[in-house]
Structure formats: C-alpha cells, structure tokens
Amino acid sequence: MRIGILIFAFLFISCEAQTKAKVIGVKDGDSIEVLLEGNKNIVIRLAEIDCPEKNQPYGKKAKAFVSDLIFGKEITYVKTDQDRYGRTIAKVYFKGAYLSETLIKNGLAWHNTKHSKSKYLASLEREARKNKIGLWADPNPIAPWEWRKTKRVKK
C-alpha cells in the first residue's frame, strides 16, 4: 500500500512539474518563445545543449530544424533553472521526444557538459561526431561558446 501511494505521489509530482505551452516563436536552435495559459509568453532556453549561433555554420539549419519540428505546436516543458537574461531554462518535449536529445542526434547541437552530466547525451554527441552528422561533417566545428568569445573580442 505504501509503495502504491509513493508511486502515485511521484507520478503526481512529475505531472505537476510539466507545463503545456504553444510555440509562437523560434529565436534560434536552442531558444523558443511559447504562449502559456492566460496569454502569457515566455522565452525558453533548451536545457543541456548549445546550438550554433545564427551566423555560425549550421546555426540557420538548427533554427529551421526546430521551427519545422515545433513551431505552432504544443509542447510540454519542465523548468530546470533561469538564466541571467531571465529566460526559463527547460527540458522541452514534443510528441514524447526530448528536443535537446533530438538536436544532438541530428548533429545540430553540442551537449553542454558545463550544465549537464548526462552520460546518455554525451554518448549521442560522440555517435554524431563519429558518423559526421550535421555540424560534425565540418572538419573543424567551433563550439558556440568559443564563437561568442571571438565575437566579443572583435567589438
């Protein structure tokens, strides 16, 4: 009986943490704008990944991929944090798939090991690299955080 109650409580808490929203904008490969109940909109930064910047190779492809997949559709998300810009950092799910995982598998994102210790996501990135999928086809892909550093220095 106690185990049944604990399982029910866990499932209830898990469901409570998920929020439904409609995607009303795709800012780039790892940032989306969603509409919540009550016509409130927020920007969500995808957890555990970093996609190429818009002007970086594969940046536009990452944005188009996300847009084709979820723009105008309903997603669910679980907030994990908030960044210094006020964006919600979240794990975003669409049709049961974890969006960050999908981007890594398709070679359109780096696994952000600074903010994620997922061995599974790390293995997906290794596999994409090995098979030269997406941005890994480039002989010298530059990580977005390195790309941003060079842009700041040149200003």
mmCIF file of C-alpha atoms in Angstrom:
data_model
loop_
_atom_site.group_PDB
_atom_site.id
_atom_site.type_symbol
_atom_site.label_atom_id
_atom_site.label_comp_id
_atom_site.label_asym_id
_atom_site.label_seq_id
_atom_site.Cartn_x
_atom_site.Cartn_y
_atom_site.Cartn_z
ATOM 1 C CA MET A 1 0.000 0.000 0.000
ATOM 2 C CA ARG A 2 2.762 2.449 0.958
ATOM 3 C CA ILE A 3 4.610 1.730 -2.292
ATOM 4 C CA GLY A 4 1.436 2.415 -4.272
ATOM 5 C CA ILE A 5 0.997 5.756 -2.521
ATOM 6 C CA LEU A 6 4.635 6.675 -3.141
ATOM 7 C CA ILE A 7 4.338 5.801 -6.841
ATOM 8 C CA PHE A 8 1.139 7.847 -7.131
ATOM 9 C CA ALA A 9 2.780 10.800 -5.358
ATOM 10 C CA PHE A 10 5.824 10.609 -7.659
ATOM 11 C CA LEU A 11 3.649 10.487 -10.781
ATOM 12 C CA PHE A 12 1.527 13.370 -9.496
ATOM 13 C CA ILE A 13 4.607 15.498 -8.790
ATOM 14 C CA SER A 14 6.107 14.617 -12.195
ATOM 15 C CA CYS A 15 2.912 15.640 -13.960
ATOM 16 C CA GLU A 16 2.669 18.831 -11.930
ATOM 17 C CA ALA A 17 6.169 19.891 -12.954
ATOM 18 C CA GLN A 18 5.297 19.663 -16.649
ATOM 19 C CA THR A 19 3.772 22.716 -18.261
ATOM 20 C CA LYS A 20 1.997 22.790 -21.605
ATOM 21 C CA ALA A 21 2.584 25.660 -23.997
ATOM 22 C CA LYS A 22 2.212 26.593 -27.652
ATOM 23 C CA VAL A 23 5.362 27.530 -29.565
ATOM 24 C CA ILE A 24 4.884 31.004 -31.057
ATOM 25 C CA GLY A 25 8.478 31.732 -31.997
ATOM 26 C CA VAL A 26 11.833 30.120 -32.646
ATOM 27 C CA LYS A 27 14.620 32.558 -31.853
ATOM 28 C CA ASP A 28 17.435 30.150 -32.727
ATOM 29 C CA GLY A 29 18.245 26.458 -32.393
ATOM 30 C CA ASP A 30 18.132 26.451 -28.611
ATOM 31 C CA SER A 31 15.729 29.301 -27.724
ATOM 32 C CA ILE A 32 11.987 29.355 -28.308
ATOM 33 C CA GLU A 33 9.100 31.601 -27.346
ATOM 34 C CA VAL A 34 5.959 29.980 -26.007
ATOM 35 C CA LEU A 35 2.446 31.060 -25.121
ATOM 36 C CA LEU A 36 1.120 29.912 -21.754
ATOM 37 C CA GLU A 37 -2.384 29.896 -20.317
ATOM 38 C CA GLY A 38 -3.653 33.408 -19.731
ATOM 39 C CA ASN A 39 -1.893 34.692 -22.860
ATOM 40 C CA LYS A 40 1.449 34.995 -21.067
ATOM 41 C CA ASN A 41 4.505 34.368 -23.219
ATOM 42 C CA ILE A 42 7.996 33.452 -22.106
ATOM 43 C CA VAL A 43 11.315 32.616 -23.741
ATOM 44 C CA ILE A 44 12.681 29.151 -23.065
ATOM 45 C CA ARG A 45 16.333 28.214 -23.457
ATOM 46 C CA LEU A 46 16.693 24.484 -24.102
ATOM 47 C CA ALA A 47 18.440 22.682 -21.258
ATOM 48 C CA GLU A 48 21.631 20.655 -21.611
ATOM 49 C CA ILE A 49 22.663 21.848 -25.096
ATOM 50 C CA ASP A 50 24.193 24.707 -27.006
ATOM 51 C CA CYS A 51 23.359 25.143 -30.701
ATOM 52 C CA PRO A 52 25.470 27.053 -33.202
ATOM 53 C CA GLU A 53 24.811 30.794 -33.277
ATOM 54 C CA LYS A 54 22.702 32.175 -36.157
ATOM 55 C CA ASN A 55 25.729 33.474 -38.108
ATOM 56 C CA GLN A 56 27.772 30.375 -37.368
ATOM 57 C CA PRO A 57 27.824 27.343 -39.707
ATOM 58 C CA TYR A 58 24.732 25.197 -39.018
ATOM 59 C CA GLY A 59 23.111 27.979 -36.964
ATOM 60 C CA LYS A 60 20.368 28.592 -39.522
ATOM 61 C CA LYS A 61 19.922 24.848 -40.038
ATOM 62 C CA ALA A 62 19.425 24.316 -36.292
ATOM 63 C CA LYS A 63 16.832 27.100 -36.172
ATOM 64 C CA ALA A 64 14.991 25.765 -39.248
ATOM 65 C CA PHE A 65 15.047 22.229 -37.837
ATOM 66 C CA VAL A 66 13.458 23.349 -34.554
ATOM 67 C CA SER A 67 10.967 25.564 -36.378
ATOM 68 C CA ASP A 68 9.889 22.758 -38.729
ATOM 69 C CA LEU A 69 9.503 20.417 -35.783
ATOM 70 C CA ILE A 70 7.618 22.510 -33.220
ATOM 71 C CA PHE A 71 6.575 25.978 -34.458
ATOM 72 C CA GLY A 72 2.842 26.492 -33.897
ATOM 73 C CA LYS A 73 2.576 23.228 -31.999
ATOM 74 C CA GLU A 74 2.011 22.296 -28.381
ATOM 75 C CA ILE A 75 4.992 21.234 -26.308
ATOM 76 C CA THR A 76 5.466 20.342 -22.675
ATOM 77 C CA TYR A 77 8.406 21.514 -20.635
ATOM 78 C CA VAL A 78 9.970 21.084 -17.231
ATOM 79 C CA LYS A 79 11.746 24.150 -15.878
ATOM 80 C CA THR A 80 15.225 23.375 -14.583
ATOM 81 C CA ASP A 81 16.583 26.882 -13.977
ATOM 82 C CA GLN A 82 16.513 30.514 -15.053
ATOM 83 C CA ASP A 83 19.424 32.239 -16.786
ATOM 84 C CA ARG A 84 20.883 35.684 -16.196
ATOM 85 C CA TYR A 85 18.754 37.084 -19.041
ATOM 86 C CA GLY A 86 15.520 35.998 -17.365
ATOM 87 C CA ARG A 87 14.895 33.103 -19.747
ATOM 88 C CA THR A 88 13.454 29.892 -18.409
ATOM 89 C CA ILE A 89 15.859 27.010 -18.891
ATOM 90 C CA ALA A 90 13.833 23.876 -19.500
ATOM 91 C CA LYS A 91 13.690 20.356 -20.821
ATOM 92 C CA VAL A 92 11.291 20.608 -23.762
ATOM 93 C CA TYR A 93 9.292 17.643 -25.047
ATOM 94 C CA PHE A 94 7.349 17.280 -28.285
ATOM 95 C CA LYS A 95 5.284 14.187 -29.039
ATOM 96 C CA GLY A 96 7.123 12.387 -26.238
ATOM 97 C CA ALA A 97 10.593 13.159 -27.611
ATOM 98 C CA TYR A 98 13.159 15.225 -25.724
ATOM 99 C CA LEU A 99 14.045 18.126 -28.044
ATOM 100 C CA SER A 100 17.634 18.559 -26.817
ATOM 101 C CA GLU A 101 18.278 14.863 -27.473
ATOM 102 C CA THR A 102 16.822 15.170 -30.978
ATOM 103 C CA LEU A 103 19.100 18.121 -31.786
ATOM 104 C CA ILE A 104 22.206 16.288 -30.577
ATOM 105 C CA LYS A 105 21.295 13.131 -32.540
ATOM 106 C CA ASN A 106 20.923 15.218 -35.700
ATOM 107 C CA GLY A 107 24.285 16.912 -35.234
ATOM 108 C CA LEU A 108 22.776 20.331 -34.603
ATOM 109 C CA ALA A 109 23.877 20.900 -31.005
ATOM 110 C CA TRP A 110 26.700 20.340 -28.576
ATOM 111 C CA HIS A 111 25.971 18.581 -25.305
ATOM 112 C CA ASN A 112 26.602 21.340 -22.753
ATOM 113 C CA THR A 113 28.761 19.479 -20.246
ATOM 114 C CA LYS A 114 29.102 22.608 -18.101
ATOM 115 C CA HIS A 115 25.400 22.357 -17.226
ATOM 116 C CA SER A 116 24.647 18.689 -17.840
ATOM 117 C CA LYS A 117 26.249 15.487 -16.623
ATOM 118 C CA SER A 118 24.065 13.233 -18.785
ATOM 119 C CA LYS A 119 26.130 10.285 -19.955
ATOM 120 C CA TYR A 120 23.394 9.445 -22.434
ATOM 121 C CA LEU A 121 23.526 12.867 -24.148
ATOM 122 C CA ALA A 122 27.329 12.702 -24.146
ATOM 123 C CA SER A 123 27.151 9.316 -25.894
ATOM 124 C CA LEU A 124 24.740 10.732 -28.505
ATOM 125 C CA GLU A 125 27.182 13.535 -29.280
ATOM 126 C CA ARG A 126 30.066 11.058 -29.587
ATOM 127 C CA GLU A 127 27.967 8.994 -32.007
ATOM 128 C CA ALA A 128 27.042 12.041 -34.121
ATOM 129 C CA ARG A 129 30.713 13.109 -34.206
ATOM 130 C CA LYS A 130 31.852 9.618 -35.198
ATOM 131 C CA ASN A 131 29.302 9.468 -38.024
ATOM 132 C CA LYS A 132 29.954 13.089 -39.126
ATOM 133 C CA ILE A 133 26.287 14.019 -38.802
ATOM 134 C CA GLY A 134 25.291 17.667 -39.221
ATOM 135 C CA LEU A 135 27.853 20.122 -37.885
ATOM 136 C CA TRP A 136 30.256 17.245 -37.248
ATOM 137 C CA ALA A 137 30.749 16.963 -41.034
ATOM 138 C CA ASP A 138 32.766 20.195 -40.723
ATOM 139 C CA PRO A 139 36.457 19.295 -40.264
ATOM 140 C CA ASN A 140 36.821 21.953 -37.550
ATOM 141 C CA PRO A 141 33.495 22.820 -35.903
ATOM 142 C CA ILE A 142 33.713 25.709 -33.450
ATOM 143 C CA ALA A 143 31.711 25.398 -30.253
ATOM 144 C CA PRO A 144 29.181 28.242 -29.825
ATOM 145 C CA TRP A 145 30.742 29.421 -26.560
ATOM 146 C CA GLU A 146 34.104 29.766 -28.361
ATOM 147 C CA TRP A 147 32.410 31.517 -31.306
ATOM 148 C CA ARG A 148 30.787 34.023 -28.921
ATOM 149 C CA LYS A 149 34.158 34.743 -27.277
ATOM 150 C CA THR A 150 35.730 35.676 -30.636
ATOM 151 C CA LYS A 151 32.797 37.973 -31.463
ATOM 152 C CA ARG A 152 33.115 39.790 -28.107
ATOM 153 C CA VAL A 153 36.844 40.342 -28.567
ATOM 154 C CA LYS A 154 36.432 41.865 -32.057
ATOM 155 C CA LYS A 155 33.939 44.528 -30.944
#
